[in-house]
PDB file of C-alpha atoms and ligand atoms in Angstrom:
ATOM      1  CA  UNK A  92     -11.024   6.773  -4.800  1.00  0.00           C
ATOM      2  CA  UNK A  93     -10.753   3.129  -5.859  1.00  0.00           C
ATOM      3  CA  UNK A  94     -12.915   2.045  -2.703  1.00  0.00           C
ATOM      4  CA  UNK A  95     -15.244   4.699  -3.295  1.00  0.00           C
ATOM      5  CA  UNK A  96     -16.087   3.562  -6.491  1.00  0.00           C
ATOM      6  CA  UNK A  97     -16.469  -0.136  -5.444  1.00  0.00           C
ATOM      7  CA  UNK A  98     -18.339   1.314  -2.470  1.00  0.00           C
ATOM      8  CA  UNK A  99     -20.688   3.085  -5.129  1.00  0.00           C
ATOM      9  CA  UNK A 100     -21.109   0.156  -7.369  1.00  0.00           C
ATOM     10  CA  UNK A 101     -21.798  -2.729  -4.894  1.00  0.00           C
ATOM     11  CA  UNK A 102     -25.060  -0.059  -3.248  1.00  0.00           C
ATOM     12  CA  UNK A 103     -26.148   1.247  -7.103  1.00  0.00           C
ATOM     13  CA  UNK A 104     -26.316  -2.195  -8.028  1.00  0.00           C
ATOM     14  CA  UNK A 105     -28.570  -2.157  -5.203  1.00  0.00           C
ATOM     15  CA  UNK A 106     -30.712   0.693  -6.252  1.00  0.00           C
ATOM     16  CA  UNK A 107     -29.505   3.698  -4.619  1.00  0.00           C
ATOM     17  CA  UNK A 108     -29.292   6.672  -6.116  1.00  0.00           C
ATOM     18  CA  UNK A 109     -25.713   9.222  -5.620  1.00  0.00           C
ATOM     19  CA  UNK A 110     -26.660  12.875  -3.844  1.00  0.00           C
ATOM     20  CA  UNK A 111     -23.518  15.110  -3.093  1.00  0.00           C
ATOM     21  CA  UNK A 112     -23.760  17.061  -0.167  1.00  0.00           C
ATOM     22  CA  UNK A 113     -22.410  20.116   0.885  1.00  0.00           C
ATOM     23  CA  UNK A 114     -19.080  20.119   2.868  1.00  0.00           C
ATOM     24  CA  UNK A 115     -19.891  23.525   4.865  1.00  0.00           C
ATOM     25  CA  UNK A 116     -23.008  23.134   6.207  1.00  0.00           C
ATOM     26  CA  UNK A 117     -25.421  25.102   9.174  1.00  0.00           C
ATOM     27  CA  UNK A 118     -25.185  23.295  12.309  1.00  0.00           C
ATOM     28  CA  UNK A 119     -29.060  23.083  11.857  1.00  0.00           C
ATOM     29  CA  UNK A 120     -28.505  20.087   9.295  1.00  0.00           C
ATOM     30  CA  UNK A 121     -25.682  19.083  10.796  1.00  0.00           C
ATOM     31  CA  UNK A 122     -26.889  18.644  14.404  1.00  0.00           C
ATOM     32  CA  UNK A 123     -30.461  20.228  15.275  1.00  0.00           C
ATOM     33  CA  UNK A 124     -32.316  18.882  12.492  1.00  0.00           C
ATOM     34  CA  UNK A 125     -30.556  15.585  13.827  1.00  0.00           C
ATOM     35  CA  UNK A 126     -32.016  15.074  16.305  1.00  0.00           C
ATOM     36  CA  UNK A 127     -28.669  17.309  18.540  1.00  0.00           C
ATOM     37  CA  UNK A 128     -30.264  20.192  19.733  1.00  0.00           C
ATOM     38  CA  UNK A 129     -28.355  22.973  21.104  1.00  0.00           C
ATOM     39  CA  UNK A 130     -26.275  21.978  23.993  1.00  0.00           C
ATOM     40  CA  UNK A 131     -27.041  17.760  23.628  1.00  0.00           C
ATOM     41  CA  UNK A 132     -24.200  16.176  25.407  1.00  0.00           C
ATOM     42  CA  UNK A 133     -23.962  14.079  21.606  1.00  0.00           C
ATOM     43  CA  UNK A 134     -22.342  17.146  20.289  1.00  0.00           C
ATOM     44  CA  UNK A 135     -19.400  16.307  21.831  1.00  0.00           C
ATOM     45  CA  UNK A 136     -18.989  12.751  20.327  1.00  0.00           C
ATOM     46  CA  UNK A 137     -17.712  14.837  16.993  1.00  0.00           C
ATOM     47  CA  UNK A 138     -14.865  17.847  17.949  1.00  0.00           C
ATOM     48  CA  UNK A 139     -16.537  20.273  15.246  1.00  0.00           C
ATOM     49  CA  UNK A 140     -14.651  23.112  13.262  1.00  0.00           C
ATOM     50  CA  UNK A 141     -17.003  25.971  13.494  1.00  0.00           C
ATOM     51  CA  UNK A 142     -16.757  29.079  10.550  1.00  0.00           C
ATOM     52  CA  UNK A 143     -19.580  30.919  12.574  1.00  0.00           C
ATOM     53  CA  UNK A 144     -22.020  30.435  14.906  1.00  0.00           C
ATOM     54  CA  UNK A 145     -24.663  29.253  12.457  1.00  0.00           C
ATOM     55  CA  UNK A 146     -21.977  27.275  10.187  1.00  0.00           C
ATOM     56  CA  UNK A 147     -19.675  24.725  10.114  1.00  0.00           C
ATOM     57  CA  UNK A 148     -16.989  22.237   8.110  1.00  0.00           C
ATOM     58  CA  UNK A 149     -19.543  19.166   8.573  1.00  0.00           C
ATOM     59  CA  UNK A 150     -18.820  16.221  10.709  1.00  0.00           C
ATOM     60  CA  UNK A 151     -20.668  14.034   9.397  1.00  0.00           C
ATOM     61  CA  UNK A 152     -22.497  12.935   5.727  1.00  0.00           C
ATOM     62  CA  UNK A 153     -25.823  12.216   7.808  1.00  0.00           C
ATOM     63  CA  UNK A 154     -26.052  16.303   7.336  1.00  0.00           C
ATOM     64  CA  UNK A 155     -27.415  15.347   3.910  1.00  0.00           C
ATOM     65  CA  UNK A 156     -30.520  13.529   5.283  1.00  0.00           C
ATOM     66  CA  UNK A 157     -32.392  15.638   5.780  1.00  0.00           C
ATOM     67  CA  UNK A 158     -31.280  18.392   2.572  1.00  0.00           C
ATOM     68  CA  UNK A 159     -32.792  14.392   0.721  1.00  0.00           C
ATOM     69  CA  UNK A 160     -35.713  14.318   2.609  1.00  0.00           C
ATOM     70  CA  UNK A 161     -36.790  17.795   2.278  1.00  0.00           C
ATOM     71  CA  UNK A 162     -37.047  17.007  -1.020  1.00  0.00           C
ATOM     72  CA  UNK A 163     -37.809  13.751  -2.305  1.00  0.00           C
ATOM     73  CA  UNK A 164     -41.137  12.033  -0.752  1.00  0.00           C
ATOM     74  CA  UNK A 165     -40.471   7.826  -0.115  1.00  0.00           C
ATOM     75  CA  UNK A 166     -39.228   5.034  -1.132  1.00  0.00           C
ATOM     76  CA  UNK A 167     -36.066   6.864  -0.978  1.00  0.00           C
ATOM     77  CA  UNK A 168     -32.625   5.528  -1.184  1.00  0.00           C
ATOM     78  CA  UNK A 169     -29.781   7.920  -1.239  1.00  0.00           C
ATOM     79  CA  UNK A 170     -26.005   7.105  -0.550  1.00  0.00           C
ATOM     80  CA  UNK A 171     -24.238  10.405   0.026  1.00  0.00           C
ATOM     81  CA  UNK A 172     -20.049  10.036  -0.251  1.00  0.00           C
ATOM     82  CA  UNK A 173     -17.801  13.105   0.822  1.00  0.00           C
ATOM     83  CA  UNK A 174     -15.637  14.433   3.170  1.00  0.00           C
ATOM     84  CA  UNK A 175     -15.993  15.431   6.589  1.00  0.00           C
ATOM     85  CA  UNK A 176     -13.439  16.923   9.296  1.00  0.00           C
ATOM     86  CA  UNK A 177     -13.350  16.807  13.004  1.00  0.00           C
ATOM     87  CA  UNK A 178     -11.147  18.514  15.307  1.00  0.00           C
ATOM     88  CA  UNK A 179      -8.847  14.718  15.873  1.00  0.00           C
ATOM     89  CA  UNK A 180      -5.707  13.458  14.766  1.00  0.00           C
ATOM     90  CA  UNK A 181      -3.863  10.619  15.055  1.00  0.00           C
ATOM     91  CA  UNK A 182      -3.094   7.222  12.956  1.00  0.00           C
ATOM     92  CA  UNK A 183      -6.391   6.298  13.121  1.00  0.00           C
ATOM     93  CA  UNK A 184      -7.815   9.769  12.875  1.00  0.00           C
ATOM     94  CA  UNK A 185      -7.643  13.148  10.219  1.00  0.00           C
ATOM     95  CA  UNK A 186      -8.965  16.206  10.283  1.00  0.00           C
ATOM     96  CA  UNK A 187     -10.389  15.960   7.147  1.00  0.00           C
ATOM     97  CA  UNK A 188     -12.060  11.967   5.953  1.00  0.00           C
ATOM     98  CA  UNK A 189     -14.433  10.670   3.777  1.00  0.00           C
ATOM     99  CA  UNK A 190     -17.896   9.157   4.901  1.00  0.00           C
ATOM    100  CA  UNK A 191     -20.344   7.478   3.079  1.00  0.00           C
ATOM    101  CA  UNK A 192     -23.668   7.832   3.752  1.00  0.00           C
ATOM    102  CA  UNK A 193     -27.010   5.598   3.457  1.00  0.00           C
ATOM    103  CA  UNK A 194     -30.564   6.132   3.870  1.00  0.00           C
ATOM    104  CA  UNK A 195     -33.660   4.324   3.338  1.00  0.00           C
ATOM    105  CA  UNK A 196     -36.875   5.723   4.135  1.00  0.00           C
ATOM    106  CA  UNK A 197     -40.298   3.751   3.183  1.00  0.00           C
ATOM    107  CA  UNK A 198     -43.424   1.892   4.684  1.00  0.00           C
ATOM    108  CA  UNK A 199     -42.617  -1.035   6.952  1.00  0.00           C
ATOM    109  CA  UNK A 200     -38.080  -0.640   6.842  1.00  0.00           C
ATOM    110  CA  UNK A 201     -37.087  -2.823   9.851  1.00  0.00           C
ATOM    111  CA  UNK A 202     -33.448  -3.177  11.322  1.00  0.00           C
ATOM    112  CA  UNK A 203     -33.935  -6.750   8.870  1.00  0.00           C
ATOM    113  CA  UNK A 204     -34.410  -5.227   6.469  1.00  0.00           C
ATOM    114  CA  UNK A 205     -30.734  -2.992   7.675  1.00  0.00           C
ATOM    115  CA  UNK A 206     -29.124  -6.156   8.160  1.00  0.00           C
ATOM    116  CA  UNK A 207     -29.876  -7.643   5.197  1.00  0.00           C
ATOM    117  CA  UNK A 208     -28.438  -4.809   3.040  1.00  0.00           C
ATOM    118  CA  UNK A 209     -24.961  -5.193   4.791  1.00  0.00           C
ATOM    119  CA  UNK A 210     -24.764  -8.815   4.503  1.00  0.00           C
ATOM    120  CA  UNK A 211     -25.500  -8.467   0.804  1.00  0.00           C
ATOM    121  CA  UNK A 212     -23.047  -5.770   1.380  1.00  0.00           C
ATOM    122  CA  UNK A 213     -20.113  -6.903   2.922  1.00  0.00           C
ATOM    123  CA  UNK A 214     -19.882  -9.561   1.053  1.00  0.00           C
ATOM    124  CA  UNK A 215     -19.104  -7.995  -2.228  1.00  0.00           C
ATOM    125  CA  UNK A 216     -16.521  -5.761  -0.358  1.00  0.00           C
ATOM    126  CA  UNK A 217     -14.584  -8.338   0.933  1.00  0.00           C
ATOM    127  CA  UNK A 218     -15.690 -12.049   0.463  1.00  0.00           C
ATOM    128  CA  UNK A 219     -18.826 -14.526   0.623  1.00  0.00           C
ATOM    129  CA  UNK A 220     -17.476 -16.071   3.827  1.00  0.00           C
ATOM    130  CA  UNK A 221     -17.493 -12.813   5.653  1.00  0.00           C
ATOM    131  CA  UNK A 222     -20.866 -12.143   8.437  1.00  0.00           C
ATOM    132  CA  UNK A 223     -21.939  -9.024   9.930  1.00  0.00           C
ATOM    133  CA  UNK A 224     -23.199  -8.595  14.023  1.00  0.00           C
ATOM    134  CA  UNK A 225     -24.546  -5.881  15.501  1.00  0.00           C
ATOM    135  CA  UNK A 226     -23.928  -4.177  18.584  1.00  0.00           C
ATOM    136  CA  UNK A 227     -26.129  -1.671  19.964  1.00  0.00           C
ATOM    137  CA  UNK A 228     -24.584   1.556  20.316  1.00  0.00           C
ATOM    138  CA  UNK A 229     -26.385   4.846  20.343  1.00  0.00           C
ATOM    139  CA  UNK A 230     -26.563   7.755  17.963  1.00  0.00           C
ATOM    140  CA  UNK A 231     -28.560  10.623  18.308  1.00  0.00           C
ATOM    141  CA  UNK A 232     -30.063  10.300  15.006  1.00  0.00           C
ATOM    142  CA  UNK A 233     -30.825   6.997  15.121  1.00  0.00           C
ATOM    143  CA  UNK A 234     -33.066   4.820  17.416  1.00  0.00           C
ATOM    144  CA  UNK A 235     -31.983   2.166  17.933  1.00  0.00           C
ATOM    145  CA  UNK A 236     -28.811   2.475  16.620  1.00  0.00           C
ATOM    146  CA  UNK A 237     -25.871  -0.280  15.962  1.00  0.00           C
ATOM    147  CA  UNK A 238     -22.337  -0.887  15.562  1.00  0.00           C
ATOM    148  CA  UNK A 239     -21.683  -3.137  12.836  1.00  0.00           C
ATOM    149  CA  UNK A 240     -19.025  -5.725  13.205  1.00  0.00           C
ATOM    150  CA  UNK A 241     -17.766  -7.595  10.398  1.00  0.00           C
ATOM    151  CA  UNK A 242     -16.303 -11.109  10.910  1.00  0.00           C
ATOM    152  CA  UNK A 243     -12.330 -10.832  10.282  1.00  0.00           C
ATOM    153  CA  UNK A 244     -11.445 -10.932   6.618  1.00  0.00           C
ATOM    154  CA  UNK A 245      -7.956 -11.906   7.166  1.00  0.00           C
ATOM    155  CA  UNK A 246      -8.485 -15.124   9.999  1.00  0.00           C
ATOM    156  CA  UNK A 247     -11.762 -16.433   9.068  1.00  0.00           C
ATOM    157  CA  UNK A 248     -12.853 -15.136  12.893  1.00  0.00           C
ATOM    158  CA  UNK A 249     -10.707 -17.469  14.575  1.00  0.00           C
ATOM    159  CA  UNK A 250      -8.579 -14.294  15.896  1.00  0.00           C
ATOM    160  CA  UNK A 251      -5.488 -12.272  15.165  1.00  0.00           C
ATOM    161  CA  UNK A 252      -3.568  -9.182  15.308  1.00  0.00           C
ATOM    162  CA  UNK A 253      -6.013  -7.396  12.700  1.00  0.00           C
ATOM    163  CA  UNK A 254      -8.991  -7.902  14.294  1.00  0.00           C
ATOM    164  CA  UNK A 255      -6.738  -7.804  17.945  1.00  0.00           C
ATOM    165  CA  UNK A 256      -7.967 -11.020  18.750  1.00  0.00           C
ATOM    166  CA  UNK A 257     -11.275 -10.816  18.415  1.00  0.00           C
ATOM    167  CA  UNK A 258     -12.357 -12.674  15.391  1.00  0.00           C
ATOM    168  CA  UNK A 259     -14.370  -9.316  14.828  1.00  0.00           C
ATOM    169  CA  UNK A 260     -13.710  -5.641  13.358  1.00  0.00           C
ATOM    170  CA  UNK A 261     -16.358  -2.788  13.702  1.00  0.00           C
ATOM    171  CA  UNK A 262     -16.602  -1.400  10.423  1.00  0.00           C
ATOM    172  CA  UNK A 263     -19.543   1.107  10.478  1.00  0.00           C
ATOM    173  CA  UNK A 264     -22.201   2.779  12.608  1.00  0.00           C
ATOM    174  CA  UNK A 265     -26.206   2.672  11.861  1.00  0.00           C
ATOM    175  CA  UNK A 266     -29.722   2.488  12.825  1.00  0.00           C
ATOM    176  CA  UNK A 267     -33.213   3.058  12.325  1.00  0.00           C
ATOM    177  CA  UNK A 268     -34.380   6.957  11.645  1.00  0.00           C
ATOM    178  CA  UNK A 269     -35.164   8.085  14.486  1.00  0.00           C
ATOM    179  CA  UNK A 270     -38.938   9.403  14.665  1.00  0.00           C
ATOM    180  CA  UNK A 271     -37.373  13.282  15.873  1.00  0.00           C
ATOM    181  CA  UNK A 272     -35.546  13.174  12.373  1.00  0.00           C
ATOM    182  CA  UNK A 273     -38.641  12.173  10.234  1.00  0.00           C
ATOM    183  CA  UNK A 274     -41.018  14.655  12.099  1.00  0.00           C
ATOM    184  CA  UNK A 275     -38.357  17.546  11.863  1.00  0.00           C
ATOM    185  CA  UNK A 276     -38.211  16.349   7.831  1.00  0.00           C
ATOM    186  CA  UNK A 277     -41.816  16.919   7.472  1.00  0.00           C
ATOM    187  CA  UNK A 278     -42.487  12.970   7.479  1.00  0.00           C
ATOM    188  CA  UNK A 279     -44.615  11.294   9.256  1.00  0.00           C
ATOM    189  CA  UNK A 280     -43.425   8.372  11.849  1.00  0.00           C
ATOM    190  CA  UNK A 281     -46.761   6.860  11.965  1.00  0.00           C
ATOM    191  CA  UNK A 282     -46.566   6.084   8.128  1.00  0.00           C
ATOM    192  CA  UNK A 283     -42.816   5.449   7.212  1.00  0.00           C
ATOM    193  CA  UNK A 284     -39.732   4.917   8.639  1.00  0.00           C
ATOM    194  CA  UNK A 285     -36.295   4.279   7.813  1.00  0.00           C
ATOM    195  CA  UNK A 286     -32.602   2.504   8.121  1.00  0.00           C
ATOM    196  CA  UNK A 287     -29.798   5.110   7.897  1.00  0.00           C
ATOM    197  CA  UNK A 288     -25.602   4.010   7.883  1.00  0.00           C
ATOM    198  CA  UNK A 289     -22.314   5.663   7.697  1.00  0.00           C
ATOM    199  CA  UNK A 290     -19.243   4.211   6.986  1.00  0.00           C
ATOM    200  CA  UNK A 291     -15.166   5.803   6.782  1.00  0.00           C
ATOM    201  CA  UNK A 292     -13.612   4.752   3.733  1.00  0.00           C
ATOM    202  CA  UNK A 293     -10.421   5.164   4.850  1.00  0.00           C
ATOM    203  CA  UNK A 294     -11.528   2.813   7.090  1.00  0.00           C
ATOM    204  CA  UNK A 295     -12.747   0.736   4.772  1.00  0.00           C
ATOM    205  CA  UNK A 296      -9.302   0.672   2.452  1.00  0.00           C
ATOM    206  CA  UNK A 297      -7.507   0.317   5.452  1.00  0.00           C
ATOM    207  CA  UNK A 298      -8.861  -2.722   6.409  1.00  0.00           C
ATOM    208  CA  UNK A 299      -8.893  -3.866   2.452  1.00  0.00           C
ATOM    209  CA  UNK A 300      -5.780  -3.276   2.193  1.00  0.00           C
ATOM    210  CA  UNK A 301      -3.623  -3.221   5.711  1.00  0.00           C
ATOM    211  CA  UNK A 302      -2.937  -0.175   5.763  1.00  0.00           C
ATOM    212  CA  UNK A 303      -1.619   1.133   9.175  1.00  0.00           C
ATOM    213  CA  UNK A 304      -1.679   4.964   9.239  1.00  0.00           C
ATOM    214  CA  UNK A 305      -4.650   6.852   7.672  1.00  0.00           C
ATOM    215  CA  UNK A 306      -2.395   9.898   7.473  1.00  0.00           C
ATOM    216  CA  UNK A 307      -0.700   7.641   4.216  1.00  0.00           C
ATOM    217  CA  UNK A 308      -3.565   8.360   2.097  1.00  0.00           C
ATOM    218  CA  UNK A 309      -2.879  12.697   2.634  1.00  0.00           C
ATOM    219  CA  UNK A 310       0.829  13.014   2.158  1.00  0.00           C
ATOM    220  CA  UNK A 311       0.913  12.171  -1.497  1.00  0.00           C
ATOM    221  CA  UNK A 312       4.427   9.823  -1.018  1.00  0.00           C
ATOM    222  CA  UNK A 313       4.785   8.448  -4.677  1.00  0.00           C
ATOM    223  CA  UNK A 314       5.682   5.164  -3.991  1.00  0.00           C
ATOM    224  CA  UNK A 315       2.449   4.606  -1.450  1.00  0.00           C
ATOM    225  CA  UNK A 316       0.502   5.917  -4.330  1.00  0.00           C
ATOM    226  CA  UNK A 317       2.113   3.642  -6.743  1.00  0.00           C
ATOM    227  CA  UNK A 318       1.349   0.374  -4.712  1.00  0.00           C
ATOM    228  CA  UNK A 319      -2.067   0.916  -5.816  1.00  0.00           C
ATOM    229  CA  UNK A 320      -1.605   1.589  -9.283  1.00  0.00           C
ATOM    230  CA  UNK A 321      -3.460   0.459 -11.575  1.00  0.00           C
ATOM    231  CA  UNK A 322      -1.406   2.139 -14.621  1.00  0.00           C
ATOM    232  CA  UNK A 323       1.906   0.947 -14.300  1.00  0.00           C
TER     233      UNK A 323
HETATM  234  N1  LIG B 170     -23.288   9.983  11.316  1.00  0.00           N
HETATM  235  C1  LIG B 170     -22.623   8.697  12.177  1.00  0.00           C
HETATM  236  C2  LIG B 170     -21.331   9.347  13.073  1.00  0.00           C
HETATM  237  O1  LIG B 170     -20.229   9.848  11.450  1.00  0.00           O
HETATM  238  C3  LIG B 170     -22.490   7.541  11.716  1.00  0.00           C
HETATM  239  C4  LIG B 170     -24.570   7.021  11.088  1.00  0.00           C
HETATM  240  C5  LIG B 170     -25.280   7.246  10.190  1.00  0.00           C
HETATM  241  C6  LIG B 170     -24.597   6.007  12.207  1.00  0.00           C
HETATM  242  C7  LIG B 170     -25.843   7.091   9.723  1.00  0.00           C
HETATM  243  C8  LIG B 170     -25.906   6.020  12.068  1.00  0.00           C
HETATM  244  C9  LIG B 170     -26.332   6.250  10.955  1.00  0.00           C
HETATM  245  O2  LIG B 170     -20.598   8.893  13.575  1.00  0.00           O
END
């Protein structure tokens, strides 16, 4: 909750508005409208809990992107925090976790706008010395897609156990909204463009506070919770 509030504060100060989507979604909003039709191999990236052939537990807050674009006209600048669900469970994956989606759509939005905003974001989150790096990646609903790394806030980029000796830590996925997604939402990709990003909130909290097991967030061990209590 503390990390979520901090993320909201940072993005709200940049002019983002909050949109809360639903945890139960249709296949259309979670996948098809995000350029991931039935039988697309990228559906395999997220092991999905289906409630019926039509309904599912959303696997990503990206499902909210289309709802927002159906309701609003550009300029759009939305932040969407919430729970997401995937059939996955180990020390760094939980069947339920939290993401924060960002979506910006307007005229002449470029990848530089995305990186500039992310730079601001990681400086506010960690410290002024932290830098970002974009690596090419793949998501069906963004083109180009990037994986965003931050320089290690523990060793300053020299290499340590937190960054596994590389000096960089992966923090989120992002990219330019795919023209098919804009079209699917009723926008003309010749007239507007946008970027989107999705950050795992537990992941941010784990990096910030050196938490090694994601399951610690949900087991309600008072000793763990007290470490973060501001009301002691
Ligand atoms: N939805 C993607 C995921 O959960 C993250 C993402 C969001 C990527 C927005 C690009 C743009 O893996």
